[in-house]
């Protein structure tokens, strides 16, 4: 693995996994998403990963028009790298999911590297009361949900977005996804250095055991050598533990309310910035330095 001098913190601000009734701190309106992103950037996040939501119901909304109001504010008020989702929600079609990145041409877009189960329903155990009609069926429906990312889909997204010089956060939820990425590298559709976000703890993907982290890293090292830049995200309660493990091994880290609503056992995070500050404290405690957006652009060779 390539040895970086500084660690990139990404913050995934709202996502499409959690629903508004789960936490009053989940940003939903354009103003909330913008303010939460700017505060996360000020706390040390170099990359802000963004989804949009309907401002009234909080339902994931993948129309480019839903992204423009907060993108404008974020770009005016901070220098953070914007990373737009092409994952959208697992209920959306690939064409729907890629529209914001296609139209708005961000520096980075997420790419989900394989078709998979995406189990949101275990959250029904913890969160039982919902304010909006869509929330319960959204979680329950995931029992029979296929999060579709076929080779054809991946090829389409890669071809169309690369035309805008957008680069990627390759989300790999299991070792097979690393092999899928290797396939596209071999075909010349993905150029080094590429940013690999290994995802731990989503039901349908690999777990959160230290052996899982080691196995993903070893596999990526073997497939990609110095050509990749490694980052991790741990879902739910595993978030900080996974970040600490990977950071100790030279990895970059992602936090944010998309990935976990928590800051401690049974304690909701009050903001994205709280999680950024927490992970920053862990990194600095390990003697590591945090990359600025400009340094992250250089590490990932982004268009700027
Ligand atoms: N929610 C994360 C587990 C995407 O936006 O492309 C993965 C994610 C998907 O960030
Ligand atoms: Zn996302």
PDB file of C-alpha atoms and ligand atoms in Angstrom:
ATOM      1  CA  UNK A   1       0.000   0.000   0.000  1.00  0.00           C
ATOM      2  CA  UNK A   2       1.156   3.526  -0.820  1.00  0.00           C
ATOM      3  CA  UNK A   3       2.378   5.303   2.335  1.00  0.00           C
ATOM      4  CA  UNK A   4       0.654   8.669   2.706  1.00  0.00           C
ATOM      5  CA  UNK A   5       2.023  11.455   4.878  1.00  0.00           C
ATOM      6  CA  UNK A   6      -1.392  12.720   5.944  1.00  0.00           C
ATOM      7  CA  UNK A   7      -4.803  11.187   6.569  1.00  0.00           C
ATOM      8  CA  UNK A   8      -7.897  12.206   4.592  1.00  0.00           C
ATOM      9  CA  UNK A   9     -11.094  12.484   6.623  1.00  0.00           C
ATOM     10  CA  UNK A  10     -14.290  12.103   4.580  1.00  0.00           C
ATOM     11  CA  UNK A  11     -17.642  12.993   6.104  1.00  0.00           C
ATOM     12  CA  UNK A  12     -20.871  11.474   4.752  1.00  0.00           C
ATOM     13  CA  UNK A  13     -23.414  14.008   5.904  1.00  0.00           C
ATOM     14  CA  UNK A  14     -26.875  12.459   5.531  1.00  0.00           C
ATOM     15  CA  UNK A  15     -27.000   9.450   3.154  1.00  0.00           C
ATOM     16  CA  UNK A  16     -30.028   7.299   2.475  1.00  0.00           C
ATOM     17  CA  UNK A  17     -29.680   4.626   5.147  1.00  0.00           C
ATOM     18  CA  UNK A  18     -31.061   6.456   8.174  1.00  0.00           C
ATOM     19  CA  UNK A  19     -34.520   7.996   8.332  1.00  0.00           C
ATOM     20  CA  UNK A  20     -35.484  11.270  10.051  1.00  0.00           C
ATOM     21  CA  UNK A  21     -37.286   9.614  12.977  1.00  0.00           C
ATOM     22  CA  UNK A  22     -34.071   7.893  14.022  1.00  0.00           C
ATOM     23  CA  UNK A  23     -32.310  11.088  15.016  1.00  0.00           C
ATOM     24  CA  UNK A  24     -33.346  14.736  15.311  1.00  0.00           C
ATOM     25  CA  UNK A  25     -29.776  15.614  14.293  1.00  0.00           C
ATOM     26  CA  UNK A  26     -29.895  14.045  10.816  1.00  0.00           C
ATOM     27  CA  UNK A  27     -29.718  16.932   8.308  1.00  0.00           C
ATOM     28  CA  UNK A  28     -32.644  16.913   5.891  1.00  0.00           C
ATOM     29  CA  UNK A  29     -33.295  20.365   4.428  1.00  0.00           C
ATOM     30  CA  UNK A  30     -30.834  22.041   2.052  1.00  0.00           C
ATOM     31  CA  UNK A  31     -29.941  24.550   4.741  1.00  0.00           C
ATOM     32  CA  UNK A  32     -29.294  21.819   7.322  1.00  0.00           C
ATOM     33  CA  UNK A  33     -27.199  19.804   4.861  1.00  0.00           C
ATOM     34  CA  UNK A  34     -25.151  22.879   3.918  1.00  0.00           C
ATOM     35  CA  UNK A  35     -24.546  24.019   7.513  1.00  0.00           C
ATOM     36  CA  UNK A  36     -23.693  20.510   8.679  1.00  0.00           C
ATOM     37  CA  UNK A  37     -21.257  20.044   5.778  1.00  0.00           C
ATOM     38  CA  UNK A  38     -19.511  23.368   6.397  1.00  0.00           C
ATOM     39  CA  UNK A  39     -19.147  22.605  10.112  1.00  0.00           C
ATOM     40  CA  UNK A  40     -17.727  19.157   9.257  1.00  0.00           C
ATOM     41  CA  UNK A  41     -15.224  20.764   6.879  1.00  0.00           C
ATOM     42  CA  UNK A  42     -14.220  23.295   9.537  1.00  0.00           C
ATOM     43  CA  UNK A  43     -13.687  20.415  11.958  1.00  0.00           C
ATOM     44  CA  UNK A  44     -11.237  18.745   9.548  1.00  0.00           C
ATOM     45  CA  UNK A  45     -13.114  16.824   6.844  1.00  0.00           C
ATOM     46  CA  UNK A  46     -11.406  17.281   3.471  1.00  0.00           C
ATOM     47  CA  UNK A  47     -14.141  15.446   1.547  1.00  0.00           C
ATOM     48  CA  UNK A  48     -17.891  15.868   1.987  1.00  0.00           C
ATOM     49  CA  UNK A  49     -19.989  12.984   0.613  1.00  0.00           C
ATOM     50  CA  UNK A  50     -23.495  14.154  -0.207  1.00  0.00           C
ATOM     51  CA  UNK A  51     -27.016  12.852  -0.792  1.00  0.00           C
ATOM     52  CA  UNK A  52     -30.155  14.983  -0.971  1.00  0.00           C
ATOM     53  CA  UNK A  53     -33.498  14.554   0.739  1.00  0.00           C
ATOM     54  CA  UNK A  54     -37.017  15.861   0.412  1.00  0.00           C
ATOM     55  CA  UNK A  55     -37.081  18.797   2.858  1.00  0.00           C
ATOM     56  CA  UNK A  56     -40.504  17.883   4.300  1.00  0.00           C
ATOM     57  CA  UNK A  57     -40.453  14.085   4.540  1.00  0.00           C
ATOM     58  CA  UNK A  58     -36.696  13.485   4.602  1.00  0.00           C
ATOM     59  CA  UNK A  59     -37.037  10.836   1.896  1.00  0.00           C
ATOM     60  CA  UNK A  60     -33.942  10.410  -0.325  1.00  0.00           C
ATOM     61  CA  UNK A  61     -34.306  12.619  -3.401  1.00  0.00           C
ATOM     62  CA  UNK A  62     -31.918  12.090  -6.307  1.00  0.00           C
ATOM     63  CA  UNK A  63     -33.058  14.938  -8.569  1.00  0.00           C
ATOM     64  CA  UNK A  64     -30.066  17.200  -9.412  1.00  0.00           C
ATOM     65  CA  UNK A  65     -32.253  20.207  -8.459  1.00  0.00           C
ATOM     66  CA  UNK A  66     -32.403  18.838  -4.925  1.00  0.00           C
ATOM     67  CA  UNK A  67     -28.585  19.072  -4.685  1.00  0.00           C
ATOM     68  CA  UNK A  68     -27.977  22.515  -6.181  1.00  0.00           C
ATOM     69  CA  UNK A  69     -29.125  24.708  -3.244  1.00  0.00           C
ATOM     70  CA  UNK A  70     -26.758  23.145  -0.696  1.00  0.00           C
ATOM     71  CA  UNK A  71     -23.903  22.717  -3.186  1.00  0.00           C
ATOM     72  CA  UNK A  72     -23.976  26.425  -3.889  1.00  0.00           C
ATOM     73  CA  UNK A  73     -23.671  27.300  -0.194  1.00  0.00           C
ATOM     74  CA  UNK A  74     -20.989  24.687   0.506  1.00  0.00           C
ATOM     75  CA  UNK A  75     -18.849  25.822  -2.413  1.00  0.00           C
ATOM     76  CA  UNK A  76     -19.221  29.485  -1.434  1.00  0.00           C
ATOM     77  CA  UNK A  77     -18.250  28.914   2.198  1.00  0.00           C
ATOM     78  CA  UNK A  78     -15.549  26.232   2.237  1.00  0.00           C
ATOM     79  CA  UNK A  79     -12.903  24.548   0.117  1.00  0.00           C
ATOM     80  CA  UNK A  80     -13.893  20.949   0.890  1.00  0.00           C
ATOM     81  CA  UNK A  81     -13.945  18.411  -1.933  1.00  0.00           C
ATOM     82  CA  UNK A  82     -17.491  17.553  -2.939  1.00  0.00           C
ATOM     83  CA  UNK A  83     -18.277  13.876  -3.459  1.00  0.00           C
ATOM     84  CA  UNK A  84     -21.763  13.202  -4.867  1.00  0.00           C
ATOM     85  CA  UNK A  85     -23.478   9.880  -4.433  1.00  0.00           C
ATOM     86  CA  UNK A  86     -24.284   7.605  -7.352  1.00  0.00           C
ATOM     87  CA  UNK A  87     -25.600   5.091  -4.803  1.00  0.00           C
ATOM     88  CA  UNK A  88     -28.642   7.297  -4.113  1.00  0.00           C
ATOM     89  CA  UNK A  89     -30.914   4.884  -2.318  1.00  0.00           C
ATOM     90  CA  UNK A  90     -30.872   1.164  -3.095  1.00  0.00           C
ATOM     91  CA  UNK A  91     -34.509   1.544  -4.271  1.00  0.00           C
ATOM     92  CA  UNK A  92     -33.592   3.826  -7.192  1.00  0.00           C
ATOM     93  CA  UNK A  93     -32.573   2.860 -10.724  1.00  0.00           C
ATOM     94  CA  UNK A  94     -28.971   3.329 -11.802  1.00  0.00           C
ATOM     95  CA  UNK A  95     -30.017   6.001 -14.332  1.00  0.00           C
ATOM     96  CA  UNK A  96     -31.743   7.968 -11.544  1.00  0.00           C
ATOM     97  CA  UNK A  97     -28.793   7.476  -9.242  1.00  0.00           C
ATOM     98  CA  UNK A  98     -26.182   8.864 -11.623  1.00  0.00           C
ATOM     99  CA  UNK A  99     -28.044  12.050 -12.658  1.00  0.00           C
ATOM    100  CA  UNK A 100     -26.662  14.446  -9.981  1.00  0.00           C
ATOM    101  CA  UNK A 101     -23.047  13.483 -10.712  1.00  0.00           C
ATOM    102  CA  UNK A 102     -23.643  13.596 -14.466  1.00  0.00           C
ATOM    103  CA  UNK A 103     -25.235  17.044 -14.407  1.00  0.00           C
ATOM    104  CA  UNK A 104     -23.278  18.675 -11.585  1.00  0.00           C
ATOM    105  CA  UNK A 105     -19.812  17.298 -12.471  1.00  0.00           C
ATOM    106  CA  UNK A 106     -18.282  16.944  -8.992  1.00  0.00           C
ATOM    107  CA  UNK A 107     -14.607  16.260  -8.307  1.00  0.00           C
ATOM    108  CA  UNK A 108     -15.583  12.890  -6.806  1.00  0.00           C
ATOM    109  CA  UNK A 109     -18.586  10.560  -7.100  1.00  0.00           C
ATOM    110  CA  UNK A 110     -19.229   7.361  -5.183  1.00  0.00           C
ATOM    111  CA  UNK A 111     -19.388   4.065  -7.122  1.00  0.00           C
ATOM    112  CA  UNK A 112     -20.805   0.923  -5.548  1.00  0.00           C
ATOM    113  CA  UNK A 113     -18.787  -1.979  -6.856  1.00  0.00           C
ATOM    114  CA  UNK A 114     -21.277  -4.842  -6.985  1.00  0.00           C
ATOM    115  CA  UNK A 115     -24.870  -6.004  -6.828  1.00  0.00           C
ATOM    116  CA  UNK A 116     -25.788  -7.018  -3.299  1.00  0.00           C
ATOM    117  CA  UNK A 117     -28.381  -7.433  -0.576  1.00  0.00           C
ATOM    118  CA  UNK A 118     -28.684  -4.231   1.469  1.00  0.00           C
ATOM    119  CA  UNK A 119     -30.384  -5.024   4.771  1.00  0.00           C
ATOM    120  CA  UNK A 120     -31.843  -1.953   6.436  1.00  0.00           C
ATOM    121  CA  UNK A 121     -34.559  -3.903   8.300  1.00  0.00           C
ATOM    122  CA  UNK A 122     -32.460  -4.741  11.431  1.00  0.00           C
ATOM    123  CA  UNK A 123     -32.871  -1.067  12.401  1.00  0.00           C
ATOM    124  CA  UNK A 124     -36.583  -1.768  12.977  1.00  0.00           C
ATOM    125  CA  UNK A 125     -35.534  -3.437  16.244  1.00  0.00           C
ATOM    126  CA  UNK A 126     -34.080  -0.239  17.621  1.00  0.00           C
ATOM    127  CA  UNK A 127     -36.304   2.384  16.036  1.00  0.00           C
ATOM    128  CA  UNK A 128     -40.009   1.549  16.296  1.00  0.00           C
ATOM    129  CA  UNK A 129     -41.923   4.810  15.971  1.00  0.00           C
ATOM    130  CA  UNK A 130     -41.883   6.739  12.702  1.00  0.00           C
ATOM    131  CA  UNK A 131     -43.085  10.252  11.852  1.00  0.00           C
ATOM    132  CA  UNK A 132     -43.415   9.732   8.106  1.00  0.00           C
ATOM    133  CA  UNK A 133     -45.364   7.087   6.169  1.00  0.00           C
ATOM    134  CA  UNK A 134     -42.433   6.111   3.962  1.00  0.00           C
ATOM    135  CA  UNK A 135     -39.994   5.173   6.726  1.00  0.00           C
ATOM    136  CA  UNK A 136     -41.257   1.772   7.923  1.00  0.00           C
ATOM    137  CA  UNK A 137     -41.828   0.277   4.441  1.00  0.00           C
ATOM    138  CA  UNK A 138     -38.433   1.644   3.395  1.00  0.00           C
ATOM    139  CA  UNK A 139     -36.759  -0.403   6.124  1.00  0.00           C
ATOM    140  CA  UNK A 140     -39.053  -3.461   5.861  1.00  0.00           C
ATOM    141  CA  UNK A 141     -38.815  -3.552   2.068  1.00  0.00           C
ATOM    142  CA  UNK A 142     -35.060  -4.080   2.247  1.00  0.00           C
ATOM    143  CA  UNK A 143     -35.696  -7.775   3.062  1.00  0.00           C
ATOM    144  CA  UNK A 144     -36.411  -8.288  -0.627  1.00  0.00           C
ATOM    145  CA  UNK A 145     -34.265  -5.522  -2.032  1.00  0.00           C
ATOM    146  CA  UNK A 146     -31.503  -5.980  -4.561  1.00  0.00           C
ATOM    147  CA  UNK A 147     -29.025  -3.110  -4.702  1.00  0.00           C
ATOM    148  CA  UNK A 148     -28.253  -3.359  -8.389  1.00  0.00           C
ATOM    149  CA  UNK A 149     -24.779  -2.588  -9.669  1.00  0.00           C
ATOM    150  CA  UNK A 150     -24.227  -4.911 -12.645  1.00  0.00           C
ATOM    151  CA  UNK A 151     -21.084  -4.812 -14.786  1.00  0.00           C
ATOM    152  CA  UNK A 152     -23.133  -2.973 -17.412  1.00  0.00           C
ATOM    153  CA  UNK A 153     -24.238  -0.398 -14.820  1.00  0.00           C
ATOM    154  CA  UNK A 154     -20.687   0.132 -13.588  1.00  0.00           C
ATOM    155  CA  UNK A 155     -19.399   0.522 -17.117  1.00  0.00           C
ATOM    156  CA  UNK A 156     -22.094   3.100 -17.909  1.00  0.00           C
ATOM    157  CA  UNK A 157     -21.399   5.178 -14.814  1.00  0.00           C
ATOM    158  CA  UNK A 158     -17.615   4.998 -15.277  1.00  0.00           C
ATOM    159  CA  UNK A 159     -17.780   5.986 -18.920  1.00  0.00           C
ATOM    160  CA  UNK A 160     -20.279   8.816 -18.515  1.00  0.00           C
ATOM    161  CA  UNK A 161     -18.768  10.420 -15.424  1.00  0.00           C
ATOM    162  CA  UNK A 162     -15.132  10.089 -16.469  1.00  0.00           C
ATOM    163  CA  UNK A 163     -15.989  12.269 -19.475  1.00  0.00           C
ATOM    164  CA  UNK A 164     -16.363  15.111 -16.907  1.00  0.00           C
ATOM    165  CA  UNK A 165     -13.051  14.237 -15.223  1.00  0.00           C
ATOM    166  CA  UNK A 166     -14.914  13.144 -12.113  1.00  0.00           C
ATOM    167  CA  UNK A 167     -12.939  10.643 -10.046  1.00  0.00           C
ATOM    168  CA  UNK A 168     -14.379   8.044  -7.719  1.00  0.00           C
ATOM    169  CA  UNK A 169     -14.813   6.793  -4.207  1.00  0.00           C
ATOM    170  CA  UNK A 170     -15.011   3.065  -5.000  1.00  0.00           C
ATOM    171  CA  UNK A 171     -17.264   1.575  -2.328  1.00  0.00           C
ATOM    172  CA  UNK A 172     -16.259  -2.043  -1.756  1.00  0.00           C
ATOM    173  CA  UNK A 173     -18.480  -3.958   0.664  1.00  0.00           C
ATOM    174  CA  UNK A 174     -16.698  -7.286   0.290  1.00  0.00           C
ATOM    175  CA  UNK A 175     -13.661  -8.831  -1.368  1.00  0.00           C
ATOM    176  CA  UNK A 176     -15.626  -9.607  -4.565  1.00  0.00           C
ATOM    177  CA  UNK A 177     -16.027  -5.855  -5.056  1.00  0.00           C
ATOM    178  CA  UNK A 178     -12.244  -5.432  -4.971  1.00  0.00           C
ATOM    179  CA  UNK A 179     -11.984  -8.053  -7.706  1.00  0.00           C
ATOM    180  CA  UNK A 180     -14.684  -6.212  -9.692  1.00  0.00           C
ATOM    181  CA  UNK A 181     -12.621  -3.045  -9.382  1.00  0.00           C
ATOM    182  CA  UNK A 182      -9.492  -4.942 -10.506  1.00  0.00           C
ATOM    183  CA  UNK A 183     -11.456  -6.026 -13.590  1.00  0.00           C
ATOM    184  CA  UNK A 184     -12.139  -2.390 -14.558  1.00  0.00           C
ATOM    185  CA  UNK A 185      -8.526  -1.402 -13.817  1.00  0.00           C
ATOM    186  CA  UNK A 186      -7.355  -4.167 -16.141  1.00  0.00           C
ATOM    187  CA  UNK A 187      -9.687  -2.905 -18.875  1.00  0.00           C
ATOM    188  CA  UNK A 188      -8.255   0.602 -18.528  1.00  0.00           C
ATOM    189  CA  UNK A 189     -11.518   2.175 -17.332  1.00  0.00           C
ATOM    190  CA  UNK A 190     -10.042   3.069 -13.925  1.00  0.00           C
ATOM    191  CA  UNK A 191      -6.758   4.939 -13.644  1.00  0.00           C
ATOM    192  CA  UNK A 192      -4.331   5.082 -10.700  1.00  0.00           C
ATOM    193  CA  UNK A 193      -4.271   6.465  -8.116  1.00  0.00           C
ATOM    194  CA  UNK A 194      -7.809   5.389  -7.202  1.00  0.00           C
ATOM    195  CA  UNK A 195      -9.638   5.858  -3.922  1.00  0.00           C
ATOM    196  CA  UNK A 196     -11.014   2.654  -2.397  1.00  0.00           C
ATOM    197  CA  UNK A 197     -13.569   2.986   0.377  1.00  0.00           C
ATOM    198  CA  UNK A 198     -13.804  -0.405   2.077  1.00  0.00           C
ATOM    199  CA  UNK A 199     -17.185  -0.615   3.819  1.00  0.00           C
ATOM    200  CA  UNK A 200     -17.677  -2.691   6.970  1.00  0.00           C
ATOM    201  CA  UNK A 201     -20.848  -3.658   8.805  1.00  0.00           C
ATOM    202  CA  UNK A 202     -23.618  -3.295   6.208  1.00  0.00           C
ATOM    203  CA  UNK A 203     -25.874  -6.361   6.273  1.00  0.00           C
ATOM    204  CA  UNK A 204     -25.134  -7.873   2.866  1.00  0.00           C
ATOM    205  CA  UNK A 205     -21.436  -6.982   3.045  1.00  0.00           C
ATOM    206  CA  UNK A 206     -18.424  -8.003   5.121  1.00  0.00           C
ATOM    207  CA  UNK A 207     -18.533  -7.682   8.933  1.00  0.00           C
ATOM    208  CA  UNK A 208     -16.605  -5.518  11.364  1.00  0.00           C
ATOM    209  CA  UNK A 209     -14.096  -7.954  12.897  1.00  0.00           C
ATOM    210  CA  UNK A 210     -10.414  -6.898  12.778  1.00  0.00           C
ATOM    211  CA  UNK A 211      -9.844  -9.981  10.586  1.00  0.00           C
ATOM    212  CA  UNK A 212     -12.341  -8.528   8.081  1.00  0.00           C
ATOM    213  CA  UNK A 213     -10.407  -5.260   7.961  1.00  0.00           C
ATOM    214  CA  UNK A 214      -7.105  -7.113   7.515  1.00  0.00           C
ATOM    215  CA  UNK A 215      -8.561  -9.341   4.815  1.00  0.00           C
ATOM    216  CA  UNK A 216      -9.861  -6.400   2.771  1.00  0.00           C
ATOM    217  CA  UNK A 217      -6.542  -4.554   3.139  1.00  0.00           C
ATOM    218  CA  UNK A 218      -4.426  -7.585   2.242  1.00  0.00           C
ATOM    219  CA  UNK A 219      -6.607  -8.311  -0.794  1.00  0.00           C
ATOM    220  CA  UNK A 220      -6.447  -4.689  -1.974  1.00  0.00           C
ATOM    221  CA  UNK A 221      -2.654  -4.629  -1.416  1.00  0.00           C
ATOM    222  CA  UNK A 222      -2.257  -7.777  -3.501  1.00  0.00           C
ATOM    223  CA  UNK A 223      -4.539  -6.597  -6.319  1.00  0.00           C
ATOM    224  CA  UNK A 224      -3.536  -2.943  -6.485  1.00  0.00           C
ATOM    225  CA  UNK A 225      -0.103  -2.466  -4.827  1.00  0.00           C
ATOM    226  CA  UNK A 226       0.747   1.256  -4.663  1.00  0.00           C
ATOM    227  CA  UNK A 227      -1.992   2.210  -7.137  1.00  0.00           C
ATOM    228  CA  UNK A 228      -4.763   2.671  -4.587  1.00  0.00           C
ATOM    229  CA  UNK A 229      -5.462   5.010  -1.674  1.00  0.00           C
ATOM    230  CA  UNK A 230      -7.209   3.148   1.105  1.00  0.00           C
ATOM    231  CA  UNK A 231     -10.083   4.442   3.221  1.00  0.00           C
ATOM    232  CA  UNK A 232     -12.529   2.741   5.566  1.00  0.00           C
ATOM    233  CA  UNK A 233     -16.008   3.297   6.834  1.00  0.00           C
ATOM    234  CA  UNK A 234     -17.606   1.327   9.635  1.00  0.00           C
ATOM    235  CA  UNK A 235     -21.402   1.289   9.833  1.00  0.00           C
ATOM    236  CA  UNK A 236     -23.194   1.956  13.118  1.00  0.00           C
ATOM    237  CA  UNK A 237     -21.415   1.260  16.377  1.00  0.00           C
ATOM    238  CA  UNK A 238     -18.286   0.022  14.569  1.00  0.00           C
ATOM    239  CA  UNK A 239     -17.528   3.445  13.083  1.00  0.00           C
ATOM    240  CA  UNK A 240     -14.723   4.682  15.353  1.00  0.00           C
ATOM    241  CA  UNK A 241     -13.270   1.219  16.006  1.00  0.00           C
ATOM    242  CA  UNK A 242     -12.860   0.554  12.267  1.00  0.00           C
ATOM    243  CA  UNK A 243     -11.433   4.053  11.724  1.00  0.00           C
ATOM    244  CA  UNK A 244      -8.865   3.556  14.496  1.00  0.00           C
ATOM    245  CA  UNK A 245      -7.795   0.144  13.163  1.00  0.00           C
ATOM    246  CA  UNK A 246      -7.308   1.371   9.614  1.00  0.00           C
ATOM    247  CA  UNK A 247      -5.636   4.623  10.647  1.00  0.00           C
ATOM    248  CA  UNK A 248      -3.064   2.645  12.622  1.00  0.00           C
ATOM    249  CA  UNK A 249      -2.280   0.789   9.368  1.00  0.00           C
ATOM    250  CA  UNK A 250      -1.965   3.912   7.183  1.00  0.00           C
ATOM    251  CA  UNK A 251      -5.572   4.176   5.949  1.00  0.00           C
ATOM    252  CA  UNK A 252      -7.854   7.163   5.445  1.00  0.00           C
ATOM    253  CA  UNK A 253     -11.175   7.348   7.295  1.00  0.00           C
ATOM    254  CA  UNK A 254     -14.802   8.220   6.656  1.00  0.00           C
ATOM    255  CA  UNK A 255     -17.291   9.248   9.338  1.00  0.00           C
ATOM    256  CA  UNK A 256     -20.656  11.036   9.244  1.00  0.00           C
ATOM    257  CA  UNK A 257     -24.308  10.501  10.061  1.00  0.00           C
ATOM    258  CA  UNK A 258     -24.861   8.527   6.836  1.00  0.00           C
ATOM    259  CA  UNK A 259     -22.730   5.762   8.304  1.00  0.00           C
ATOM    260  CA  UNK A 260     -23.545   6.033  12.015  1.00  0.00           C
ATOM    261  CA  UNK A 261     -25.922   8.121  14.100  1.00  0.00           C
ATOM    262  CA  UNK A 262     -23.860   7.518  17.237  1.00  0.00           C
ATOM    263  CA  UNK A 263     -21.035   9.156  19.156  1.00  0.00           C
ATOM    264  CA  UNK A 264     -20.991   6.695  22.068  1.00  0.00           C
ATOM    265  CA  UNK A 265     -22.964   3.754  23.403  1.00  0.00           C
ATOM    266  CA  UNK A 266     -26.662   4.719  23.240  1.00  0.00           C
ATOM    267  CA  UNK A 267     -25.666   8.338  22.624  1.00  0.00           C
ATOM    268  CA  UNK A 268     -26.725  10.052  19.409  1.00  0.00           C
ATOM    269  CA  UNK A 269     -24.149  12.281  17.721  1.00  0.00           C
ATOM    270  CA  UNK A 270     -25.436  15.844  17.760  1.00  0.00           C
ATOM    271  CA  UNK A 271     -23.766  16.719  14.484  1.00  0.00           C
ATOM    272  CA  UNK A 272     -21.483  15.492  11.712  1.00  0.00           C
ATOM    273  CA  UNK A 273     -18.791  17.803  13.071  1.00  0.00           C
ATOM    274  CA  UNK A 274     -18.909  15.943  16.421  1.00  0.00           C
ATOM    275  CA  UNK A 275     -17.911  12.732  14.668  1.00  0.00           C
ATOM    276  CA  UNK A 276     -15.207  14.515  12.643  1.00  0.00           C
ATOM    277  CA  UNK A 277     -13.767  15.993  15.851  1.00  0.00           C
ATOM    278  CA  UNK A 278     -13.884  12.558  17.516  1.00  0.00           C
ATOM    279  CA  UNK A 279     -12.045  10.800  14.700  1.00  0.00           C
ATOM    280  CA  UNK A 280      -9.597  13.670  14.405  1.00  0.00           C
ATOM    281  CA  UNK A 281      -8.799  13.248  18.107  1.00  0.00           C
ATOM    282  CA  UNK A 282      -8.170   9.526  17.505  1.00  0.00           C
ATOM    283  CA  UNK A 283      -5.904  10.254  14.527  1.00  0.00           C
ATOM    284  CA  UNK A 284      -3.949  12.988  16.280  1.00  0.00           C
ATOM    285  CA  UNK A 285      -3.662  10.752  19.348  1.00  0.00           C
ATOM    286  CA  UNK A 286      -1.965   8.212  17.064  1.00  0.00           C
ATOM    287  CA  UNK A 287       0.496  10.911  15.991  1.00  0.00           C
ATOM    288  CA  UNK A 288      -1.081  11.327  12.540  1.00  0.00           C
ATOM    289  CA  UNK A 289      -1.627  14.552  10.621  1.00  0.00           C
ATOM    290  CA  UNK A 290      -4.868  15.500   8.875  1.00  0.00           C
ATOM    291  CA  UNK A 291      -4.910  16.325   5.159  1.00  0.00           C
ATOM    292  CA  UNK A 292      -6.352  19.676   4.084  1.00  0.00           C
ATOM    293  CA  UNK A 293      -8.639  19.700   1.020  1.00  0.00           C
ATOM    294  CA  UNK A 294      -5.689  20.895  -1.111  1.00  0.00           C
ATOM    295  CA  UNK A 295      -3.525  18.036   0.174  1.00  0.00           C
ATOM    296  CA  UNK A 296      -6.339  15.545  -0.412  1.00  0.00           C
ATOM    297  CA  UNK A 297      -6.684  16.837  -4.003  1.00  0.00           C
ATOM    298  CA  UNK A 298      -2.997  16.149  -4.521  1.00  0.00           C
ATOM    299  CA  UNK A 299      -3.095  12.695  -2.924  1.00  0.00           C
ATOM    300  CA  UNK A 300      -6.102  11.650  -5.041  1.00  0.00           C
ATOM    301  CA  UNK A 301      -5.074  13.645  -8.142  1.00  0.00           C
ATOM    302  CA  UNK A 302      -8.419  15.394  -8.491  1.00  0.00           C
ATOM    303  CA  UNK A 303      -9.294  18.005 -11.068  1.00  0.00           C
ATOM    304  CA  UNK A 304      -9.660  20.760  -8.377  1.00  0.00           C
TER     305      UNK A 304
HETATM  306  N1  LIG B   1     -24.217   4.279   2.726  1.00  0.00           N
HETATM  307  C1  LIG B   1     -22.917   3.740   2.560  1.00  0.00           C
HETATM  308  C2  LIG B   1     -22.784   2.404   3.207  1.00  0.00           C
HETATM  309  C3  LIG B   1     -23.279   5.729  -1.958  1.00  0.00           C
HETATM  310  O1  LIG B   1     -23.699   6.808  -1.600  1.00  0.00           O
HETATM  311  O2  LIG B   1     -22.861   5.511  -3.085  1.00  0.00           O
HETATM  312  C4  LIG B   1     -22.470   3.653   1.176  1.00  0.00           C
HETATM  313  C5  LIG B   1     -22.629   4.850   0.277  1.00  0.00           C
HETATM  314  C6  LIG B   1     -23.301   4.578  -0.989  1.00  0.00           C
HETATM  315  O3  LIG B   1     -22.162   5.927   0.568  1.00  0.00           O
HETATM  316 ZN1  LIG B   2     -23.609   7.640   0.330  1.00  0.00          ZN
END
